[in-house]
C-alpha positions as a printed NumPy array, in Angstrom:
array([[ -83.789,   83.613,   91.36 ],
       [ -82.57 ,   83.315,   94.898],
       [ -84.57 ,   84.156,   98.031],
       [ -83.052,   86.379,  100.675],
       [ -82.01 ,   84.884,  104.   ],
       [ -84.788,   86.933,  105.624],
       [ -87.47 ,   85.19 ,  103.526],
       [ -85.894,   81.79 ,  104.161],
       [ -85.931,   82.344,  107.924],
       [ -89.5  ,   83.684,  107.809],
       [ -90.735,   80.555,  106.043],
       [ -88.923,   78.298,  108.507],
       [ -90.324,   80.224,  111.496],
       [ -93.858,   79.906,  110.106],
       [ -93.357,   76.19 ,  109.538],
       [ -92.09 ,   75.703,  113.086],
       [ -95.056,   77.582,  114.536],
       [ -97.469,   75.59 ,  112.357],
       [ -96.54 ,   72.394,  114.215],
       [ -96.601,   73.87 ,  117.739],
       [ -98.731,   71.548,  119.861],
       [ -98.869,   73.03 ,  123.346],
       [-101.   ,   76.158,  123.227],
       [-100.377,   76.713,  126.974],
       [ -96.606,   76.842,  126.456],
       [ -95.95 ,   78.394,  123.027],
       [ -92.343,   78.594,  121.86 ],
       [ -90.439,   81.834,  122.331],
       [ -88.5  ,   83.635,  119.64 ],
       [ -85.291,   82.419,  121.265],
       [ -86.486,   78.806,  121.191],
       [ -87.612,   79.021,  117.57 ],
       [ -84.278,   80.607,  116.615],
       [ -82.392,   77.783,  118.319],
       [ -84.561,   75.103,  116.689],
       [ -84.169,   76.646,  113.25 ],
       [ -80.465,   77.313,  113.861],
       [ -80.599,   81.023,  113.102],
       [ -79.273,   83.961,  115.129],
       [ -81.774,   85.255,  117.699],
       [ -81.491,   88.843,  116.445],
       [ -82.35 ,   87.765,  112.92 ],
       [ -85.29 ,   85.668,  114.143],
       [ -86.563,   88.601,  116.215],
       [ -86.637,   90.858,  113.143],
       [ -88.436,   88.164,  111.166],
       [ -91.009,   87.63 ,  113.932],
       [ -91.657,   91.381,  114.123],
       [ -92.342,   91.481,  110.376],
       [ -94.568,   88.392,  110.486],
       [ -96.477,   89.936,  113.382],
       [ -96.916,   93.141,  111.385],
       [ -98.303,   91.063,  108.495],
       [-100.832,   89.464,  110.876],
       [ -99.381,   85.971,  110.513],
       [ -97.946,   85.576,  114.019],
       [ -99.111,   86.598,  117.473],
       [ -96.304,   87.393,  119.899],
       [ -96.933,   87.732,  123.62 ],
       [ -94.268,   88.954,  126.015],
       [ -93.542,   87.982,  129.574],
       [ -94.457,   84.993,  131.663],
       [ -96.695,   82.689,  129.664],
       [ -95.778,   84.517,  126.488],
       [ -94.558,   83.112,  123.238],
       [ -95.338,   82.864,  119.557],
       [ -98.435,   81.457,  117.933],
       [ -99.442,   81.196,  114.319],
       [-102.654,   83.04 ,  113.48 ],
       [-105.34 ,   81.43 ,  111.305],
       [-104.227,   83.802,  108.529],
       [-100.667,   82.54 ,  108.995],
       [-101.716,   78.909,  108.693],
       [-103.502,   79.438,  105.37 ],
       [-101.125,   82.078,  103.955],
       [-100.109,   81.572,  100.343],
       [ -96.381,   80.956,  100.063],
       [ -96.293,   82.802,   96.731],
       [ -98.014,   85.854,   98.222],
       [ -95.82 ,   85.756,  101.292],
       [ -92.597,   85.51 ,   99.29 ],
       [ -93.739,   88.437,   97.123],
       [ -94.339,   90.544,  100.253],
       [ -91.079,   89.583,  101.937],
       [ -88.901,   89.929,   98.855],
       [ -90.51 ,   93.193,   97.787],
       [ -90.495,   94.685,   94.316],
       [ -87.364,   94.534,   92.262],
       [ -85.795,   93.322,   89.102],
       [ -84.132,   89.942,   88.684],
       [ -81.257,   91.782,   86.996],
       [ -80.236,   95.399,   87.423],
       [ -80.197,   96.844,   83.922],
       [ -80.018,  100.451,   85.103],
       [ -77.361,  100.157,   87.833],
       [ -74.087,  102.013,   88.178],
       [ -72.974,  100.55 ,   84.847],
       [ -76.173,  100.465,   82.743],
       [ -76.468,   97.597,   80.289],
       [ -75.882,   98.727,   76.685],
       [ -78.725,   96.42 ,   75.542],
       [ -81.395,   97.912,   77.817],
       [ -83.225,   99.832,   75.082],
       [ -83.889,   96.691,   73.018],
       [ -83.402,   93.797,   75.433],
       [ -85.69 ,   90.786,   75.498],
       [ -83.898,   89.14 ,   78.407],
       [ -85.427,   91.496,   80.982],
       [ -88.975,   90.62 ,   79.847],
       [ -88.204,   86.903,   79.802],
       [ -86.785,   87.095,   83.324],
       [ -89.866,   88.962,   84.594],
       [ -92.096,   86.232,   83.145],
       [ -89.938,   83.545,   84.725],
       [ -90.08 ,   85.306,   88.095],
       [ -93.877,   85.538,   87.929],
       [ -94.066,   81.847,   86.96 ],
       [ -91.97 ,   81.06 ,   90.051],
       [ -94.327,   83.012,   92.314],
       [ -97.418,   81.616,   90.599],
       [ -96.233,   78.068,   91.215],
       [ -96.028,   78.906,   94.941],
       [ -99.419,   80.665,   95.118],
       [-101.534,   77.547,   95.799],
       [ -99.117,   76.259,   98.469],
       [ -99.949,   77.243,  102.057],
       [ -97.977,   77.135,  105.294],
       [-100.186,   74.215,  106.375],
       [ -99.206,   72.355,  103.187],
       [ -95.523,   72.795,  103.974],
       [ -95.792,   70.984,  107.303],
       [ -97.628,   67.906,  106.111],
       [ -95.734,   64.631,  106.476],
       [ -92.775,   64.111,  106.452],
       [ -91.87 ,   67.714,  107.335],
       [ -94.277,   68.192,  110.256],
       [ -93.126,   65.126,  112.208],
       [ -89.497,   66.099,  111.608],
       [ -90.146,   69.613,  112.931],
       [ -91.884,   68.144,  115.986],
       [ -88.882,   65.917,  116.636],
       [ -86.47 ,   68.829,  116.371],
       [ -88.691,   70.971,  118.572],
       [ -89.097,   68.256,  121.222],
       [ -85.567,   68.949,  122.393],
       [ -86.484,   72.519,  123.387],
       [ -83.504,   74.425,  124.709],
       [ -83.44 ,   75.492,  128.312],
       [ -83.924,   79.279,  128.439],
       [ -80.67 ,   80.919,  129.483]])
């Protein structure tokens, strides 16, 4: 199974916000995008979705920026990945060229179980867990060189 780029960016944005230290000067979407080395437009879409999920607060204008909500800090990675990836099959047995084995296939069931095992292994992991050492200090070091807004 492979996560979409959207989910990858969302997890990295949450991790970056989890180590934000200065509550008076929270990072902007543009700054987080630069730190995480992702396009601003992509980061903006991710932030909008995370805000909709109640994981991020975004304030506009002077003194604005992004902050992680308490729900965002303790969010289950498994639950979050499920929400961001959405429902779907690991393989498309019914697509434009349906698989001839679909009526008696055991692979589809095995892949569903494997996918659920993947998510279940991520369920106990939280955003806060992801930024414990050595990741948190590394993120702080990367973030210390905040880009000058342009």
